[in-house]
Coordinates of C-alpha atoms in Angstrom, one line a residue:
Chain A
M223 CA 139.2 147.1 119.5
T224 CA 136.5 148.7 117.5
K225 CA 133.3 149.3 119.4
L226 CA 130.5 147.0 118.4
P227 CA 127.5 148.9 117.2
K228 CA 124.5 148.7 119.5
K229 CA 121.5 146.6 118.5
P230 CA 119.1 149.0 116.9
K231 CA 116.0 149.7 118.9
A232 CA 112.6 148.8 117.4
V233 CA 111.3 151.9 115.8
Q234 CA 107.8 152.8 116.9
P235 CA 105.7 153.2 113.7
S236 CA 104.0 156.5 113.2
E237 CA 100.2 156.9 113.4
Q238 CA 100.1 157.5 109.7
Q239 CA 102.0 154.2 109.0
I240 CA 99.7 152.3 111.3
T241 CA 96.6 153.8 109.6
E242 CA 98.0 153.0 106.1
L243 CA 98.5 149.3 107.2
I244 CA 95.0 149.1 108.6
N245 CA 93.5 150.6 105.5
K246 CA 95.1 147.9 103.3
G247 CA 92.3 145.7 104.7
G248 CA 89.1 145.5 102.7
S249 CA 86.3 147.8 103.7
T250 CA 83.5 146.4 105.8
P251 CA 80.1 147.1 104.3
A252 CA 79.4 149.8 106.8
D253 CA 82.5 151.7 105.6
T254 CA 80.8 152.2 102.2
P255 CA 77.8 154.5 102.3
P256 CA 74.9 153.0 100.4
A257 CA 74.5 154.4 97.0
R258 CA 71.5 156.9 97.0
P259 CA 69.5 157.4 93.8
Q260 CA 69.8 160.9 92.4
I261 CA 66.5 162.6 92.8
K262 CA 65.6 166.0 91.3
Q263 CA 63.1 167.8 93.5
F264 CA 60.9 170.7 92.4
P265 CA 57.7 172.2 93.8
L266 CA 54.7 170.9 91.9
R267 CA 51.7 173.2 92.0
L268 CA 48.4 171.3 91.8
P269 CA 44.8 172.5 92.3
P270 CA 43.7 171.1 95.7
D271 CA 40.8 169.1 94.2
L272 CA 43.1 167.4 91.7
Y273 CA 45.5 166.5 94.5
D274 CA 42.7 165.2 96.6
R275 CA 41.3 163.2 93.7
T276 CA 44.7 161.7 93.0
Q277 CA 45.2 160.8 96.6
R278 CA 41.8 159.2 97.0
H279 CA 42.3 157.2 93.8
G280 CA 45.7 156.1 94.9
K281 CA 44.3 154.9 98.3
S282 CA 41.6 152.9 96.5
L283 CA 44.1 150.9 94.5
V284 CA 45.4 147.5 95.6
P285 CA 48.2 147.9 96.4
T286 CA 47.7 151.5 97.3
K287 CA 49.8 154.2 95.5
T288 CA 51.1 157.5 96.9
V289 CA 50.4 160.7 95.0
T290 CA 54.1 160.8 94.0
T291 CA 54.1 157.2 92.6
F292 CA 50.9 157.9 90.7
I293 CA 52.3 161.1 89.2
I294 CA 55.6 159.4 88.2
E295 CA 53.7 156.5 86.5
A296 CA 51.5 159.0 84.7
I297 CA 54.5 160.9 83.5
L298 CA 56.1 157.6 82.3
E299 CA 53.0 156.5 80.5
K300 CA 52.7 159.9 78.8
L301 CA 56.3 159.8 77.7
D302 CA 55.9 156.3 76.3
R303 CA 52.8 157.4 74.4
D304 CA 54.5 160.5 73.0
G305 CA 57.8 158.7 72.3
G306 CA 59.6 161.1 74.7
Chain B
M240 CA 95.4 141.7 127.8
I241 CA 93.9 142.5 124.5
L242 CA 92.9 139.3 122.8
A243 CA 91.6 139.3 119.2
I244 CA 90.0 136.3 117.7
G245 CA 90.1 136.3 113.9
G246 CA 91.2 134.9 110.6
I247 CA 90.3 135.3 107.0
K248 CA 88.1 132.2 106.7
G249 CA 84.4 132.3 107.7
G250 CA 82.5 129.6 109.5
V251 CA 85.4 128.3 111.6
G252 CA 83.8 129.0 115.0
K253 CA 85.5 132.3 115.8
S254 CA 82.4 133.8 117.5
T255 CA 81.6 130.6 119.4
L256 CA 85.2 130.5 120.7
A257 CA 85.2 134.2 121.5
V258 CA 82.0 134.2 123.5
N259 CA 83.0 131.1 125.4
L260 CA 86.4 132.6 126.3
A261 CA 84.7 135.9 127.2
C262 CA 82.2 134.3 129.5
M263 CA 84.9 132.3 131.3
R264 CA 87.0 135.3 131.7
A265 CA 84.1 137.4 133.0
L266 CA 83.8 135.0 135.9
R267 CA 86.9 136.6 137.5
K268 CA 87.8 139.6 135.5
D269 CA 86.3 142.8 134.2
V270 CA 86.1 142.2 130.5
L271 CA 85.2 144.4 127.6
F272 CA 83.9 142.3 124.7
V273 CA 84.1 144.0 121.3
D274 CA 82.1 142.5 118.4
A275 CA 83.9 143.8 115.3
D276 CA 82.2 141.4 112.9
L277 CA 79.2 142.9 111.1
Q278 CA 77.4 139.6 111.3
A279 CA 77.3 140.5 115.0
S280 CA 76.6 136.9 116.1
A281 CA 78.6 137.4 119.3
L282 CA 76.5 140.6 120.1
D283 CA 73.3 138.5 119.6
F284 CA 74.7 135.9 121.9
M285 CA 75.4 138.4 124.6
A286 CA 71.9 139.9 124.3
L287 CA 70.5 136.4 124.6
R288 CA 72.6 135.7 127.6
A289 CA 71.4 139.0 129.2
T290 CA 67.8 137.8 128.7
L291 CA 68.1 134.1 129.5
A292 CA 70.8 134.1 132.1
P293 CA 70.8 137.7 133.6
A294 CA 72.3 136.5 136.9
L295 CA 75.5 135.2 135.3
P296 CA 78.5 137.5 134.9
A297 CA 78.9 138.9 131.5
P298 CA 81.4 141.1 129.8
T299 CA 80.6 144.6 128.9
T300 CA 79.7 144.3 125.2
I301 CA 80.0 146.9 122.4
Q302 CA 80.1 146.8 118.6
L303 CA 82.9 148.6 116.7
N304 CA 83.8 148.7 113.0
G305 CA 86.8 149.8 110.8
E306 CA 89.6 151.9 112.1
F307 CA 87.5 152.8 115.0
V308 CA 88.2 149.4 116.5
R309 CA 91.8 150.5 117.3
S310 CA 91.1 154.1 118.4
E311 CA 88.2 153.3 120.6
I312 CA 89.7 150.2 122.3
L313 CA 92.9 152.2 123.0
K314 CA 90.6 154.6 124.9
Q315 CA 88.6 151.9 126.7
A316 CA 91.2 149.2 127.4
P317 CA 92.7 150.9 130.5
K318 CA 89.2 150.7 132.2
Y319 CA 89.1 146.9 132.0
D320 CA 91.3 144.0 133.0
D321 CA 90.9 142.4 129.5
V322 CA 89.5 143.2 126.1
I323 CA 88.3 140.4 123.8
I324 CA 87.7 141.3 120.2
D325 CA 85.7 139.1 117.7
V326 CA 86.5 140.0 114.1
G327 CA 84.9 138.7 110.9
G328 CA 86.5 136.2 108.6
R329 CA 87.9 138.5 106.0
D330 CA 90.9 140.8 105.6
T331 CA 89.1 144.0 106.7
T332 CA 90.1 147.3 108.3
S333 CA 88.4 146.0 111.5
Q334 CA 90.6 142.9 111.6
R335 CA 93.8 144.9 110.9
A336 CA 92.8 147.5 113.4
A337 CA 92.4 144.7 116.0
M338 CA 95.8 143.3 115.0
A339 CA 97.4 146.7 115.5
I340 CA 96.5 146.8 119.2
A341 CA 96.2 143.1 120.2
D342 CA 98.6 141.4 122.6
L343 CA 97.5 138.1 121.2
F344 CA 95.7 137.1 118.0
L345 CA 93.9 133.8 118.2
I346 CA 93.3 132.0 114.9
P347 CA 90.7 129.2 115.0
V348 CA 91.4 126.8 112.2
M349 CA 89.3 123.9 111.1
P350 CA 91.3 120.8 110.2
A351 CA 90.4 121.1 106.5
T352 CA 92.3 121.9 103.3
F353 CA 90.7 125.3 102.6
D354 CA 91.2 126.4 106.1
V355 CA 94.9 125.6 106.1
W356 CA 95.3 127.4 102.8
A357 CA 93.6 130.5 104.2
T358 CA 96.3 130.7 106.9
V359 CA 98.9 131.3 104.1
T360 CA 97.3 134.7 103.3
L361 CA 96.7 135.4 107.0
N362 CA 100.4 134.7 107.7
T363 CA 101.3 137.5 105.2
I364 CA 98.9 139.9 106.9
L365 CA 100.3 139.1 110.3
S366 CA 103.8 139.7 109.0
E367 CA 102.6 143.1 107.6
M368 CA 100.7 144.1 110.8
R369 CA 103.7 143.4 113.0
Q370 CA 105.2 146.6 111.5
A371 CA 102.3 148.4 113.2
N372 CA 102.4 146.2 116.3
P373 CA 105.7 144.6 117.0
K374 CA 104.5 143.0 120.2
L375 CA 101.7 141.1 118.4
K376 CA 101.7 137.4 119.2
A377 CA 99.6 135.0 117.2
V378 CA 98.5 131.5 118.0
A379 CA 96.3 129.1 116.0
V380 CA 93.9 126.6 117.6
L381 CA 92.4 123.7 115.8
N382 CA 88.7 124.1 116.2
Q383 CA 85.7 122.0 115.3
C384 CA 87.8 118.9 115.0
P385 CA 86.1 115.6 114.3
A386 CA 86.1 113.4 117.4
R387 CA 87.8 110.6 115.5
G388 CA 90.2 110.3 112.6
Q389 CA 93.5 111.7 111.5
D390 CA 92.3 115.1 110.2
A391 CA 93.6 117.2 113.2
E392 CA 97.1 115.5 112.9
D393 CA 97.2 116.1 109.2
A394 CA 96.2 119.7 109.6
T395 CA 98.8 120.2 112.3
S396 CA 101.5 118.9 109.9
A397 CA 100.4 121.1 107.1
L398 CA 99.9 124.2 109.3
M399 CA 103.4 124.0 110.8
D400 CA 105.2 123.0 107.6
P401 CA 107.5 125.9 106.6
D402 CA 107.0 125.0 103.0
T403 CA 103.3 126.0 103.3
Y404 CA 104.3 129.7 103.6
E405 CA 106.3 132.0 101.4
T406 CA 107.8 133.8 104.5
G407 CA 108.5 132.4 108.0
I408 CA 105.6 131.1 110.1
E409 CA 104.1 134.1 111.9
F410 CA 102.1 132.1 114.5
S411 CA 102.4 129.1 116.7
L412 CA 99.9 126.3 117.2
M413 CA 98.6 125.6 120.6
K414 CA 98.4 122.0 121.8
P415 CA 94.8 122.1 123.1
R416 CA 92.2 121.7 120.4
I417 CA 88.4 121.9 120.4
V418 CA 86.3 119.0 119.1
T419 CA 82.9 119.5 117.5
R420 CA 80.4 118.7 120.2
A421 CA 76.6 119.2 120.3
A422 CA 76.8 120.6 123.9
I423 CA 78.7 123.7 122.6
R424 CA 75.9 124.5 120.2
K425 CA 73.2 123.8 122.8
A426 CA 75.0 126.0 125.3
Q427 CA 75.1 128.8 122.8
S428 CA 71.4 128.6 122.2
A429 CA 70.8 129.0 125.9
G430 CA 73.1 132.1 126.1
L431 CA 75.7 130.0 128.1
G432 CA 79.3 129.2 127.8
I433 CA 80.1 125.5 127.7
N434 CA 81.5 125.8 131.3
E435 CA 78.0 126.8 132.5
F436 CA 75.9 124.4 130.5
K437 CA 74.1 121.4 132.0
P438 CA 74.1 118.5 131.6
V439 CA 77.8 118.8 131.9
D440 CA 79.9 117.7 128.9
T441 CA 83.1 116.9 130.6
K442 CA 85.2 116.6 127.5
A443 CA 83.9 119.8 126.0
R444 CA 84.5 121.7 129.2
A445 CA 88.0 120.3 129.6
E446 CA 88.9 121.3 126.0
M447 CA 87.6 124.8 126.4
K448 CA 89.3 125.2 129.7
A449 CA 92.6 124.0 128.2
V450 CA 92.4 126.6 125.4
Y451 CA 91.5 129.3 128.1
K452 CA 94.5 128.3 130.1
A453 CA 96.8 128.4 127.1
I454 CA 95.7 132.0 126.6
F455 CA 95.3 133.6 130.0

């Protein structure tokens, strides 16, 4: 009589196979790093009194503005005026 | 035992069931409770319990996310008698990672059409994840059932109808079911399991106990 083949044993999946199956699930929000705006940084040289004046003025506004915000707004206004 | 409580439908009472089972289990066993749902309701509950009922036994509670659910629990599980994982109601890496290591996957299902439909997709996911975890057992429990009416029976028929699924049914349905009861919500607000809440709601306690016994 021909020998009956043995019942195949369950094959343990590899780590890679398990990871692939897990990753078919949708990402949770924490998996995706929040998109960060691209910011170009450069050193801005200002005379100290101009910086102080800007800072004082920003603080006197309601709501207050930081020097950075004030400068960005000033640049945008100038660009609008000049059509830049 | 590693028990994961999940599904792909939100608002079916997964976290409520998870914290109740965890609090009951913590009375006699050393339990690690893993909140793998970014809503972190269960984590908030455990924090509330620690504040309002510090003398009561509570599971060790941690929060995990993504693939880390599998790798970290594999490391931590030997230190505890049981691990209970609460996963969010979507097909996420966290949920699949929990399926990859769980002994039992508990699926709370509300007796409503959309909830039954959601089990069709979940059934496919279970079938897929059994490739990663051949020993995975899955059982559904009817949750938040109305106290009266035919809804639970209708849902049972639809859930266990082979024609509902494209492949075979990958889960069983336990006989005990949980009925919507105000005491469960009140207990939750007090950081308590329904088994600890007073005034005692005998029916609510009995239902939760029956689900507990069907699992452990």
